[in-house]
Amino acid sequence: MTRPSILDEVLTSAGCSGETDPGDRPRFAVTNPATGDRLGHVPDMGRSEVHKAVRSAKVAFPVWSRKTAKERAAILRRWYELIHSRVDDLAQLLTLEQGKPFNEARGEILYGASYIEWFAEEAKRIEGDILPTTGPDRRMLVLKQPIGVVAAITPWNFPSAMISRKLAPALAAGCTVVIKPAEDTPLSALALAQLAKRAGLPDGALNVVTSVRAAETGEVLTSHPDIRKLSFTGSTRVGKLLMRQCAETVKKVSLELGGNAPFIVFEDADLDAAAAGAMLCKFRNAGQTCVSANRFYVHASVLDAFADKLAERMTALKVGQGLDEDTTVGPLINPAAIDKVEGLVDDAVAKGARARLGGGRHARGGNFFEPTVLENLDDTMEIARAEIFGPVVTLIPFEEEADAIQMANDTPYGLAAYFYTQNMARIWRVTEALEYGMVGLNESVLSGENAPFGGMKESGIGREGSKYGIEEYVEMKYLCHGGLGA
Ligand code: SIN
């Protein structure tokens, strides 16, 4: 196994370089989902360590928030540059703990870093307002101030980018942060924190809580009165729970939750472009992304042609370990993930679905699943409603535009939707009718630091990235300055 040098630096900084912990503190193992190999151990923190982290973020808040925007921007910029200087090392670490192909991991590191660069620039543009006064003796202003200590809880599918997408705007605004990365992938978080420290982030401004005790640590982060905001990316079920817990202390929340993205191919679409887009959208991260196409609605007149083009491209996919050069689809994250995807496919097939390609676990065994195309689906099948989070395409025919829109919107989710057409009037009709926070039109890769990422309905609250992203981390304060004389 190739061992990235940053792995040892991270384990040493987490106090877990040896096989045993001299202090007998609880630890947990991080494993490679492609092989089951242990990469190392990190501290399994609980209630008291989370309290300690919140205290440290609270103490650091006046230090960090009183720096000028330009000073904060310079540190963020250095952090961005350090990440760039270690990109291959960080990508290798990411592949080892998460499984995605090295090139995708490298892309994720750069994608995540782009949020740091973006918000380093935005830090200098957190502008308030001067309002037209209502009287000659008064002046009226709006100030924007950092909200305070922020808790961030992040998922395993993008162990680096989902962290920088939250930390960069929070730190740029002047907030301090306690972050709890997913237990499957804590190493990328520790690596980012280490580079942030090297970039000059003051002690306590960023605190990483590694833990397998999600309920216990989540309970402290959502109930602690010194935390003013929670930013969470993960499932809708957990997001609702955390939001309920935050209600008691009325915290501001940003939630980036589940998706159930429709991918609509109209009869007038460029089918080659649609098939190429479907490949990127569906098989990035082995289908384990919230914006991954989850339901393919294809006009009945082009369904066979589209399915053939897609299947042809899919036969070129190479399932394997992420560090093998030709791998394009890595493993799923853990045995529970593979059981879930297998269960959905088996249920569909038992109820009459047909596998045009794939249909089960990959011959490599372990956490690998075959790229699969299912057709002949109906509403009785769980896969027709569930977020699949695996490399499985479900093909569903439609006849009328209105039916495609109705089916696309018939879900509590509203994160991303995609459609392919060449018809200008249809472009506007469908764009306006889709109840989604993000829409890809003849395009299947939407994300970028300059665009607002987020969903409607049960897919979340708030937006990450773009000029809007920093608003999630500031409070607006209205100042009415009176007694100024006539
Ligand atoms: C996600 O799956 O939550 C993030 C995907 C992206 O940023 O493109």
CSV table of C-alpha atoms and ligand atoms in Angstrom, one decimal:
chain,number,residue,atom,x,y,z
A,1,MET,CA,0.0,0.0,0.0
A,2,THR,CA,1.2,3.5,-0.8
A,3,ARG,CA,1.3,5.5,2.4
A,4,PRO,CA,0.9,9.2,2.0
A,5,SER,CA,3.3,11.1,4.3
A,6,ILE,CA,0.5,13.3,5.6
A,7,LEU,CA,-1.1,10.2,7.1
A,8,ASP,CA,1.7,9.8,9.7
A,9,GLU,CA,1.7,13.6,10.3
A,10,VAL,CA,-2.1,13.4,11.0
A,11,LEU,CA,-1.9,10.4,13.3
A,12,THR,CA,1.0,12.0,15.2
A,13,SER,CA,-0.9,15.2,15.6
A,14,ALA,CA,-4.0,13.3,16.8
A,15,GLY,CA,-1.8,11.6,19.4
A,16,CYS,CA,-2.3,8.2,17.8
A,17,SER,CA,0.9,7.3,16.2
A,18,GLY,CA,1.6,4.2,18.1
A,19,GLU,CA,-0.3,0.9,18.2
A,20,THR,CA,-1.4,1.5,21.8
A,21,ASP,CA,-2.4,4.7,23.6
A,22,PRO,CA,-0.3,5.3,26.6
A,23,GLY,CA,-3.1,7.2,28.3
A,24,ASP,CA,-5.6,4.4,27.6
A,25,ARG,CA,-8.0,6.9,26.0
A,26,PRO,CA,-10.6,5.4,23.8
A,27,ARG,CA,-9.7,5.3,20.1
A,28,PHE,CA,-11.3,3.9,17.0
A,29,ALA,CA,-9.8,2.4,13.8
A,30,VAL,CA,-10.1,4.0,10.4
A,31,THR,CA,-10.2,1.4,7.6
A,32,ASN,CA,-9.8,1.4,3.8
A,33,PRO,CA,-13.2,0.5,2.3
A,34,ALA,CA,-11.5,-1.1,-0.7
A,35,THR,CA,-9.4,-3.6,1.3
A,36,GLY,CA,-10.5,-3.5,4.9
A,37,ASP,CA,-6.9,-2.6,5.9
A,38,ARG,CA,-6.5,-0.5,9.0
A,39,LEU,CA,-5.0,3.0,8.3
A,40,GLY,CA,-4.6,4.0,11.9
A,41,HIS,CA,-6.5,5.0,15.0
A,42,VAL,CA,-7.9,8.3,16.1
A,43,PRO,CA,-9.4,9.4,19.4
A,44,ASP,CA,-13.0,8.4,20.1
A,45,MET,CA,-14.1,11.6,21.8
A,46,GLY,CA,-17.2,12.0,23.9
A,47,ARG,CA,-19.3,14.5,25.8
A,48,SER,CA,-16.4,16.0,27.9
A,49,GLU,CA,-14.1,16.5,24.9
A,50,VAL,CA,-16.9,18.2,22.9
A,51,HIS,CA,-17.4,20.6,25.9
A,52,LYS,CA,-13.7,21.3,25.9
A,53,ALA,CA,-13.7,22.0,22.1
A,54,VAL,CA,-16.6,24.4,22.5
A,55,ARG,CA,-14.8,26.2,25.3
A,56,SER,CA,-11.7,26.5,23.2
A,57,ALA,CA,-13.7,27.9,20.3
A,58,LYS,CA,-15.4,30.4,22.6
A,59,VAL,CA,-12.1,31.6,24.0
A,60,ALA,CA,-10.7,32.0,20.4
A,61,PHE,CA,-13.8,33.8,19.1
A,62,PRO,CA,-12.7,37.3,20.3
A,63,VAL,CA,-9.2,36.7,19.0
A,64,TRP,CA,-10.3,35.6,15.6
A,65,SER,CA,-13.3,37.8,15.1
A,66,ARG,CA,-11.4,41.0,16.0
A,67,LYS,CA,-8.8,40.4,13.3
A,68,THR,CA,-9.4,42.6,10.3
A,69,ALA,CA,-11.1,41.0,7.3
A,70,LYS,CA,-7.8,41.4,5.4
A,71,GLU,CA,-5.9,39.5,8.1
A,72,ARG,CA,-8.4,36.6,8.1
A,73,ALA,CA,-8.3,36.6,4.3
A,74,ALA,CA,-4.5,36.3,4.3
A,75,ILE,CA,-4.6,33.2,6.6
A,76,LEU,CA,-7.3,31.6,4.5
A,77,ARG,CA,-5.3,32.3,1.4
A,78,ARG,CA,-2.2,30.6,2.9
A,79,TRP,CA,-4.3,27.7,3.9
A,80,TYR,CA,-5.5,27.3,0.3
A,81,GLU,CA,-1.9,27.5,-1.0
A,82,LEU,CA,-0.7,24.8,1.5
A,83,ILE,CA,-3.5,22.5,0.4
A,84,HIS,CA,-2.5,23.0,-3.2
A,85,SER,CA,1.1,22.3,-2.3
A,86,ARG,CA,0.1,18.9,-0.8
A,87,VAL,CA,-2.7,18.0,-3.2
A,88,ASP,CA,-1.5,14.6,-4.2
A,89,ASP,CA,-0.7,13.6,-0.7
A,90,LEU,CA,-4.2,14.7,0.5
A,91,ALA,CA,-5.9,13.0,-2.4
A,92,GLN,CA,-4.1,9.7,-1.6
A,93,LEU,CA,-5.2,10.0,2.0
A,94,LEU,CA,-8.8,10.7,0.9
A,95,THR,CA,-8.8,7.7,-1.5
A,96,LEU,CA,-7.4,5.4,1.3
A,97,GLU,CA,-10.1,6.3,3.8
A,98,GLN,CA,-13.1,6.9,1.4
A,99,GLY,CA,-12.4,4.7,-1.6
A,100,LYS,CA,-13.0,7.0,-4.5
A,101,PRO,CA,-10.6,6.9,-7.5
A,102,PHE,CA,-7.5,9.0,-7.0
A,103,ASN,CA,-8.3,11.4,-9.9
A,104,GLU,CA,-11.7,12.1,-8.3
A,105,ALA,CA,-10.1,12.5,-4.9
A,106,ARG,CA,-7.6,15.0,-6.4
A,107,GLY,CA,-10.5,16.8,-8.0
A,108,GLU,CA,-12.3,16.9,-4.6
A,109,ILE,CA,-9.2,18.4,-2.9
A,110,LEU,CA,-9.0,21.2,-5.5
A,111,TYR,CA,-12.8,21.7,-5.4
A,112,GLY,CA,-12.7,22.0,-1.6
A,113,ALA,CA,-9.8,24.3,-1.7
A,114,SER,CA,-11.6,26.6,-4.2
A,115,TYR,CA,-14.1,27.4,-1.5
A,116,ILE,CA,-11.3,28.5,0.7
A,117,GLU,CA,-9.9,30.8,-2.0
A,118,TRP,CA,-13.4,32.1,-2.8
A,119,PHE,CA,-14.2,32.9,0.8
A,120,ALA,CA,-10.8,34.4,1.5
A,121,GLU,CA,-11.9,37.0,-1.1
A,122,GLU,CA,-15.5,37.3,0.2
A,123,ALA,CA,-14.2,38.0,3.8
A,124,LYS,CA,-13.3,41.5,2.5
A,125,ARG,CA,-16.8,42.0,1.1
A,126,ILE,CA,-19.1,41.5,4.1
A,127,GLU,CA,-20.8,44.8,3.8
A,128,GLY,CA,-23.5,46.4,5.8
A,129,ASP,CA,-25.9,49.2,4.7
A,130,ILE,CA,-26.6,52.8,5.4
A,131,LEU,CA,-30.4,53.3,5.2
A,132,PRO,CA,-32.2,56.5,4.2
A,133,THR,CA,-33.0,58.1,7.6
A,134,THR,CA,-36.5,58.7,8.8
A,135,GLY,CA,-35.5,61.9,10.7
A,136,PRO,CA,-32.9,64.6,10.5
A,137,ASP,CA,-31.6,63.8,14.0
A,138,ARG,CA,-30.9,60.1,13.4
A,139,ARG,CA,-28.8,57.9,11.2
A,140,MET,CA,-29.7,54.2,10.5
A,141,LEU,CA,-27.3,51.5,9.7
A,142,VAL,CA,-27.1,47.7,9.2
A,143,LEU,CA,-24.0,46.0,10.6
A,144,LYS,CA,-23.0,42.4,9.8
A,145,GLN,CA,-21.2,40.5,12.5
A,146,PRO,CA,-20.0,36.9,12.8
A,147,ILE,CA,-22.6,34.8,14.4
A,148,GLY,CA,-20.2,33.2,17.0
A,149,VAL,CA,-19.2,29.6,17.6
A,150,VAL,CA,-20.3,27.3,14.8
A,151,ALA,CA,-20.8,23.5,14.9
A,152,ALA,CA,-20.3,21.7,11.7
A,153,ILE,CA,-21.2,18.0,11.1
A,154,THR,CA,-20.0,16.6,7.8
A,155,PRO,CA,-20.4,13.4,5.8
A,156,TRP,CA,-18.1,10.6,4.5
A,157,ASN,CA,-18.9,11.0,0.8
A,158,PHE,CA,-16.8,14.2,0.4
A,159,PRO,CA,-14.5,14.0,3.4
A,160,SER,CA,-12.6,17.1,2.4
A,161,ALA,CA,-14.8,19.4,0.2
A,162,MET,CA,-17.9,19.3,2.5
A,163,ILE,CA,-15.6,20.5,5.3
A,164,SER,CA,-13.9,23.4,3.5
A,165,ARG,CA,-17.3,24.4,2.1
A,166,LYS,CA,-18.4,25.0,5.7
A,167,LEU,CA,-15.2,26.1,7.4
A,168,ALA,CA,-14.2,28.6,4.8
A,169,PRO,CA,-17.3,30.9,5.0
A,170,ALA,CA,-17.5,30.5,8.8
A,171,LEU,CA,-13.8,31.5,9.3
A,172,ALA,CA,-14.0,34.2,6.7
A,173,ALA,CA,-16.9,35.8,8.6
A,174,GLY,CA,-14.9,35.7,11.8
A,175,CYS,CA,-16.7,32.7,13.4
A,176,THR,CA,-14.8,29.9,15.3
A,177,VAL,CA,-15.7,26.3,14.6
A,178,VAL,CA,-16.1,22.9,16.2
A,179,ILE,CA,-16.2,20.2,13.5
A,180,LYS,CA,-17.3,16.6,13.8
A,181,PRO,CA,-16.3,14.7,10.7
A,182,ALA,CA,-17.9,11.4,9.8
A,183,GLU,CA,-16.5,8.5,11.7
A,184,ASP,CA,-15.6,6.6,8.4
A,185,THR,CA,-13.4,9.5,7.2
A,186,PRO,CA,-11.9,11.6,10.0
A,187,LEU,CA,-8.4,11.7,8.5
A,188,SER,CA,-9.0,14.2,5.8
A,189,ALA,CA,-10.5,16.5,8.4
A,190,LEU,CA,-7.5,16.2,10.6
A,191,ALA,CA,-5.2,16.9,7.7
A,192,LEU,CA,-7.1,20.0,6.7
A,193,ALA,CA,-7.0,21.2,10.3
A,194,GLN,CA,-3.3,20.7,10.5
A,195,LEU,CA,-2.6,22.7,7.4
A,196,ALA,CA,-4.9,25.5,8.7
A,197,LYS,CA,-2.8,25.7,11.8
A,198,ARG,CA,0.3,25.9,9.7
A,199,ALA,CA,-1.3,28.7,7.7
A,200,GLY,CA,-1.6,30.7,10.9
A,201,LEU,CA,-5.1,30.0,12.2
A,202,PRO,CA,-5.0,30.8,15.9
A,203,ASP,CA,-5.4,28.1,18.5
A,204,GLY,CA,-9.0,27.2,19.2
A,205,ALA,CA,-10.4,28.8,16.0
A,206,LEU,CA,-10.8,25.3,14.6
A,207,ASN,CA,-11.5,22.2,16.7
A,208,VAL,CA,-11.9,18.7,15.3
A,209,VAL,CA,-14.0,16.2,17.3
A,210,THR,CA,-13.3,12.7,16.1
A,211,SER,CA,-15.8,10.2,17.4
A,212,VAL,CA,-18.0,7.1,16.7
A,213,ARG,CA,-20.5,8.4,19.2
A,214,ALA,CA,-22.6,10.4,16.7
A,215,ALA,CA,-25.7,10.7,18.9
A,216,GLU,CA,-23.7,11.8,22.0
A,217,THR,CA,-21.5,14.3,20.3
A,218,GLY,CA,-24.5,15.6,18.2
A,219,GLU,CA,-26.6,16.1,21.3
A,220,VAL,CA,-23.9,18.4,22.9
A,221,LEU,CA,-23.3,20.3,19.7
A,222,THR,CA,-27.0,21.0,19.1
A,223,SER,CA,-27.9,21.8,22.7
A,224,HIS,CA,-24.8,23.8,23.9
A,225,PRO,CA,-25.8,27.4,24.6
A,226,ASP,CA,-22.4,28.8,23.4
A,227,ILE,CA,-22.9,27.3,19.9
A,228,ARG,CA,-24.9,29.8,17.8
A,229,LYS,CA,-25.2,27.9,14.6
A,230,LEU,CA,-25.2,24.4,13.2
A,231,SER,CA,-24.2,23.5,9.7
A,232,PHE,CA,-25.0,19.9,8.8
A,233,THR,CA,-24.6,17.8,5.6
A,234,GLY,CA,-26.1,14.3,5.7
A,235,SER,CA,-29.4,12.5,5.6
A,236,THR,CA,-32.8,14.1,5.9
A,237,ARG,CA,-33.6,11.8,8.8
A,238,VAL,CA,-30.6,13.0,10.9
A,239,GLY,CA,-31.0,16.6,9.7
A,240,LYS,CA,-34.6,16.7,11.1
A,241,LEU,CA,-33.4,15.3,14.4
A,242,LEU,CA,-30.6,17.8,14.7
A,243,MET,CA,-32.9,20.6,13.8
A,244,ARG,CA,-35.4,19.6,16.5
A,245,GLN,CA,-32.5,19.5,19.0
A,246,CYS,CA,-31.3,23.0,17.9
A,247,ALA,CA,-34.8,24.4,18.5
A,248,GLU,CA,-34.3,24.5,22.3
A,249,THR,CA,-31.6,27.0,22.0
A,250,VAL,CA,-32.9,28.6,18.8
A,251,LYS,CA,-29.8,28.1,16.8
A,252,LYS,CA,-29.5,29.2,13.2
A,253,VAL,CA,-29.3,26.1,11.0
A,254,SER,CA,-28.0,25.3,7.6
A,255,LEU,CA,-28.9,21.8,6.4
A,256,GLU,CA,-27.8,20.1,3.2
A,257,LEU,CA,-29.8,16.9,3.2
A,258,GLY,CA,-30.8,14.0,1.0
A,259,GLY,CA,-31.6,14.2,-2.7
A,260,ASN,CA,-33.6,12.1,-5.1
A,261,ALA,CA,-32.5,13.8,-8.3
A,262,PRO,CA,-34.5,13.2,-11.5
A,263,PHE,CA,-32.7,13.1,-14.8
A,264,ILE,CA,-35.1,13.7,-17.6
A,265,VAL,CA,-34.3,13.0,-21.2
A,266,PHE,CA,-36.8,14.5,-23.7
A,267,GLU,CA,-37.4,13.1,-27.2
A,268,ASP,CA,-35.6,16.2,-28.7
A,269,ALA,CA,-32.5,15.8,-26.5
A,270,ASP,CA,-29.0,15.2,-27.9
A,271,LEU,CA,-28.8,11.6,-26.7
A,272,ASP,CA,-25.0,11.4,-26.8
A,273,ALA,CA,-24.7,14.5,-24.6
A,274,ALA,CA,-27.4,13.0,-22.3
A,275,ALA,CA,-25.6,9.7,-22.0
A,276,ALA,CA,-22.3,11.4,-21.4
A,277,GLY,CA,-23.9,13.6,-18.7
A,278,ALA,CA,-25.6,10.6,-17.1
A,279,MET,CA,-22.2,8.9,-16.7
A,280,LEU,CA,-20.6,11.8,-14.9
A,281,CYS,CA,-23.6,12.5,-12.8
A,282,LYS,CA,-24.4,8.9,-11.8
A,283,PHE,CA,-20.9,7.3,-11.4
A,284,ARG,CA,-19.0,10.1,-9.7
A,285,ASN,CA,-18.1,8.7,-6.3
A,286,ALA,CA,-19.8,5.4,-7.2
A,287,GLY,CA,-23.2,7.1,-7.1
A,288,GLN,CA,-22.6,8.2,-3.5
A,289,THR,CA,-23.4,11.9,-3.9
A,290,CYS,CA,-26.5,13.8,-2.8
A,291,VAL,CA,-26.8,15.3,-6.3
A,292,SER,CA,-26.4,12.0,-8.1
A,293,ALA,CA,-29.1,11.2,-10.7
A,294,ASN,CA,-31.4,8.9,-8.9
A,295,ARG,CA,-34.3,8.4,-11.3
A,296,PHE,CA,-33.9,8.5,-15.1
A,297,TYR,CA,-37.2,9.6,-16.9
A,298,VAL,CA,-36.7,9.0,-20.6
A,299,HIS,CA,-39.2,9.7,-23.3
A,300,ALA,CA,-40.6,6.3,-24.5
A,301,SER,CA,-39.6,7.0,-28.1
A,302,VAL,CA,-35.9,7.3,-27.2
A,303,LEU,CA,-35.6,5.0,-24.2
A,304,ASP,CA,-34.0,2.1,-26.1
A,305,ALA,CA,-31.6,4.4,-27.9
A,306,PHE,CA,-30.6,6.2,-24.7
A,307,ALA,CA,-30.3,2.9,-22.8
A,308,ASP,CA,-28.0,1.5,-25.5
A,309,LYS,CA,-25.7,4.5,-25.5
A,310,LEU,CA,-25.5,4.5,-21.7
A,311,ALA,CA,-24.9,0.8,-21.4
A,312,GLU,CA,-22.1,1.0,-24.0
A,313,ARG,CA,-20.4,3.7,-22.0
A,314,MET,CA,-20.9,1.7,-18.8
A,315,THR,CA,-19.1,-1.3,-20.1
A,316,ALA,CA,-16.0,0.8,-20.1
A,317,LEU,CA,-16.2,1.5,-16.4
A,318,LYS,CA,-13.5,-0.2,-14.3
A,319,VAL,CA,-14.4,-1.2,-10.8
A,320,GLY,CA,-11.5,-1.4,-8.4
A,321,GLN,CA,-9.3,0.1,-5.7
A,322,GLY,CA,-9.1,3.9,-6.0
A,323,LEU,CA,-5.3,3.9,-6.1
A,324,ASP,CA,-5.2,1.6,-9.1
A,325,GLU,CA,-4.6,3.8,-12.1
A,326,ASP,CA,-7.4,2.7,-14.4
A,327,THR,CA,-10.1,2.5,-11.7
A,328,THR,CA,-13.2,4.6,-12.5
A,329,VAL,CA,-15.6,3.2,-9.9
A,330,GLY,CA,-14.4,2.6,-6.3
A,331,PRO,CA,-16.0,0.6,-3.5
A,332,LEU,CA,-19.0,1.7,-1.5
A,333,ILE,CA,-18.1,3.1,1.9
A,334,ASN,CA,-18.9,0.1,4.1
A,335,PRO,CA,-20.8,-3.2,4.4
A,336,ALA,CA,-24.0,-1.4,5.5
A,337,ALA,CA,-24.0,0.7,2.3
A,338,ILE,CA,-23.5,-2.4,0.1
A,339,ASP,CA,-26.3,-4.3,1.9
A,340,LYS,CA,-28.6,-1.3,1.4
A,341,VAL,CA,-28.0,-1.0,-2.4
A,342,GLU,CA,-28.2,-4.8,-2.8
A,343,GLY,CA,-31.5,-4.8,-0.9
A,344,LEU,CA,-33.0,-2.1,-3.2
A,345,VAL,CA,-32.0,-3.9,-6.3
A,346,ASP,CA,-33.2,-7.4,-5.1
A,347,ASP,CA,-36.5,-5.9,-4.0
A,348,ALA,CA,-37.0,-4.3,-7.5
A,349,VAL,CA,-36.0,-7.5,-9.3
A,350,ALA,CA,-38.3,-9.6,-7.1
A,351,LYS,CA,-41.2,-7.3,-8.1
A,352,GLY,CA,-40.5,-7.5,-11.8
A,353,ALA,CA,-37.6,-5.1,-12.7
A,354,ARG,CA,-35.1,-6.3,-15.2
A,355,ALA,CA,-31.3,-5.8,-15.0
A,356,ARG,CA,-30.1,-4.7,-18.4
A,357,LEU,CA,-26.6,-4.5,-17.0
A,358,GLY,CA,-25.1,-5.7,-13.7
A,359,GLY,CA,-27.5,-6.3,-10.9
A,360,GLY,CA,-25.5,-7.4,-7.9
A,361,ARG,CA,-22.3,-7.4,-5.9
A,362,HIS,CA,-19.1,-7.2,-8.0
A,363,ALA,CA,-16.9,-10.3,-8.4
A,364,ARG,CA,-14.2,-8.5,-6.5
A,365,GLY,CA,-16.3,-9.0,-3.3
A,366,GLY,CA,-16.0,-6.7,-0.3
A,367,ASN,CA,-17.7,-3.3,-0.7
A,368,PHE,CA,-17.8,-3.4,-4.5
A,369,PHE,CA,-21.1,-3.3,-6.5
A,370,GLU,CA,-21.6,-3.8,-10.2
A,371,PRO,CA,-22.6,-0.7,-12.3
A,372,THR,CA,-26.2,-1.6,-12.9
A,373,VAL,CA,-29.1,-0.6,-15.2
A,374,LEU,CA,-32.6,-1.5,-14.1
A,375,GLU,CA,-35.7,-1.2,-16.3
A,376,ASN,CA,-39.4,-2.1,-16.0
A,377,LEU,CA,-39.8,-0.3,-12.7
A,378,ASP,CA,-42.9,0.6,-10.9
A,379,ASP,CA,-44.1,2.4,-7.9
A,380,THR,CA,-44.4,-0.6,-5.6
A,381,MET,CA,-40.6,-0.9,-5.7
A,382,GLU,CA,-38.7,0.8,-2.9
A,383,ILE,CA,-35.9,1.8,-5.3
A,384,ALA,CA,-38.5,4.1,-7.1
A,385,ARG,CA,-38.6,6.4,-4.0
A,386,ALA,CA,-35.3,5.8,-2.1
A,387,GLU,CA,-32.0,7.7,-2.4
A,388,ILE,CA,-30.0,4.8,-3.9
A,389,PHE,CA,-26.4,6.1,-3.1
A,390,GLY,CA,-24.8,3.5,-5.3
A,391,PRO,CA,-23.9,2.9,-9.0
A,392,VAL,CA,-27.5,1.9,-10.1
A,393,VAL,CA,-29.4,3.5,-13.0
A,394,THR,CA,-33.2,3.2,-12.9
A,395,LEU,CA,-34.9,3.8,-16.3
A,396,ILE,CA,-38.5,4.9,-16.3
A,397,PRO,CA,-40.4,5.8,-19.6
A,398,PHE,CA,-42.8,8.7,-20.0
A,399,GLU,CA,-45.0,10.0,-22.8
A,400,GLU,CA,-45.9,13.6,-21.9
A,401,GLU,CA,-43.8,16.5,-20.6
A,402,ALA,CA,-46.4,17.1,-17.8
A,403,ASP,CA,-46.0,13.5,-16.7
A,404,ALA,CA,-42.2,13.8,-16.5
A,405,ILE,CA,-42.5,17.0,-14.4
A,406,GLN,CA,-45.2,15.5,-12.1
A,407,MET,CA,-43.0,12.4,-11.5
A,408,ALA,CA,-39.9,14.5,-11.0
A,409,ASN,CA,-41.6,16.6,-8.4
A,410,ASP,CA,-43.4,13.7,-6.7
A,411,THR,CA,-40.9,13.5,-3.8
A,412,PRO,CA,-40.3,15.3,-0.5
A,413,TYR,CA,-36.8,16.0,-1.8
A,414,GLY,CA,-35.7,19.0,-3.8
A,415,LEU,CA,-31.9,19.2,-4.2
A,416,ALA,CA,-30.8,18.8,-7.8
A,417,ALA,CA,-32.6,18.0,-11.0
A,418,TYR,CA,-31.3,17.5,-14.6
A,419,PHE,CA,-33.0,17.6,-18.0
A,420,TYR,CA,-31.9,17.4,-21.6
A,421,THR,CA,-33.8,19.0,-24.4
A,422,GLN,CA,-33.1,21.3,-27.4
A,423,ASN,CA,-36.5,23.0,-27.3
A,424,MET,CA,-36.3,26.6,-26.1
A,425,ALA,CA,-39.9,27.0,-24.9
A,426,ARG,CA,-39.6,23.7,-23.0
A,427,ILE,CA,-36.4,24.8,-21.3
A,428,TRP,CA,-38.2,27.6,-19.5
A,429,ARG,CA,-41.4,25.7,-18.8
A,430,VAL,CA,-39.5,22.8,-17.2
A,431,THR,CA,-36.9,25.0,-15.4
A,432,GLU,CA,-39.7,26.9,-13.7
A,433,ALA,CA,-41.8,23.9,-12.9
A,434,LEU,CA,-39.1,21.8,-11.2
A,435,GLU,CA,-39.2,22.2,-7.4
A,436,TYR,CA,-35.4,21.9,-7.0
A,437,GLY,CA,-32.7,24.2,-5.6
A,438,MET,CA,-30.3,23.4,-8.5
A,439,VAL,CA,-31.2,22.5,-12.1
A,440,GLY,CA,-28.8,21.2,-14.7
A,441,LEU,CA,-30.0,21.9,-18.3
A,442,ASN,CA,-28.0,19.9,-20.8
A,443,GLU,CA,-25.4,19.7,-18.1
A,444,SER,CA,-24.8,17.3,-15.2
A,445,VAL,CA,-22.0,18.8,-13.2
A,446,LEU,CA,-23.4,21.7,-11.3
A,447,SER,CA,-21.2,22.3,-8.3
A,448,GLY,CA,-18.7,25.1,-8.0
A,449,GLU,CA,-17.5,27.6,-5.4
A,450,ASN,CA,-19.2,30.5,-7.2
A,451,ALA,CA,-22.7,28.9,-7.3
A,452,PRO,CA,-25.2,28.5,-4.5
A,453,PHE,CA,-25.4,24.8,-3.5
A,454,GLY,CA,-28.5,23.8,-1.6
A,455,GLY,CA,-32.0,22.4,-1.8
A,456,MET,CA,-35.7,23.0,-1.4
A,457,LYS,CA,-38.3,21.1,0.6
A,458,GLU,CA,-36.8,18.3,2.7
A,459,SER,CA,-33.4,18.6,1.0
A,460,GLY,CA,-32.4,21.4,3.3
A,461,ILE,CA,-32.2,25.0,4.4
A,462,GLY,CA,-29.6,27.6,3.3
A,463,ARG,CA,-27.0,27.7,0.5
A,464,GLU,CA,-23.3,27.0,0.5
A,465,GLY,CA,-20.8,28.7,-1.7
A,466,SER,CA,-21.3,31.8,-3.9
A,467,LYS,CA,-21.9,35.3,-2.7
A,468,TYR,CA,-24.8,34.0,-0.6
A,469,GLY,CA,-22.8,31.4,1.4
A,470,ILE,CA,-21.3,33.9,3.8
A,471,GLU,CA,-24.7,35.2,4.9
A,472,GLU,CA,-25.3,31.9,6.7
A,473,TYR,CA,-22.5,32.9,9.2
A,474,VAL,CA,-23.3,36.5,10.0
A,475,GLU,CA,-25.9,38.2,12.1
A,476,MET,CA,-27.5,41.4,10.9
A,477,LYS,CA,-27.6,44.2,13.5
A,478,TYR,CA,-29.7,47.3,12.9
A,479,LEU,CA,-28.3,50.4,14.5
A,480,CYS,CA,-30.4,53.5,14.9
A,481,HIS,CA,-28.2,56.4,16.0
A,482,GLY,CA,-30.3,59.2,17.4
A,483,GLY,CA,-29.8,62.5,19.2
A,484,LEU,CA,-27.8,63.9,16.4
A,485,GLY,CA,-29.6,67.3,16.4
A,486,ALA,CA,-31.5,68.8,13.4
B,1,SIN,C1,-22.9,16.1,-2.0
B,1,SIN,O1,-23.1,15.1,-2.5
B,1,SIN,O2,-23.4,16.4,-0.9
B,1,SIN,C2,-22.0,17.1,-2.6
B,1,SIN,C3,-21.8,17.0,-4.0
B,1,SIN,C4,-21.1,18.2,-4.6
B,1,SIN,O3,-20.7,19.1,-3.9
B,1,SIN,O4,-21.1,18.3,-5.8
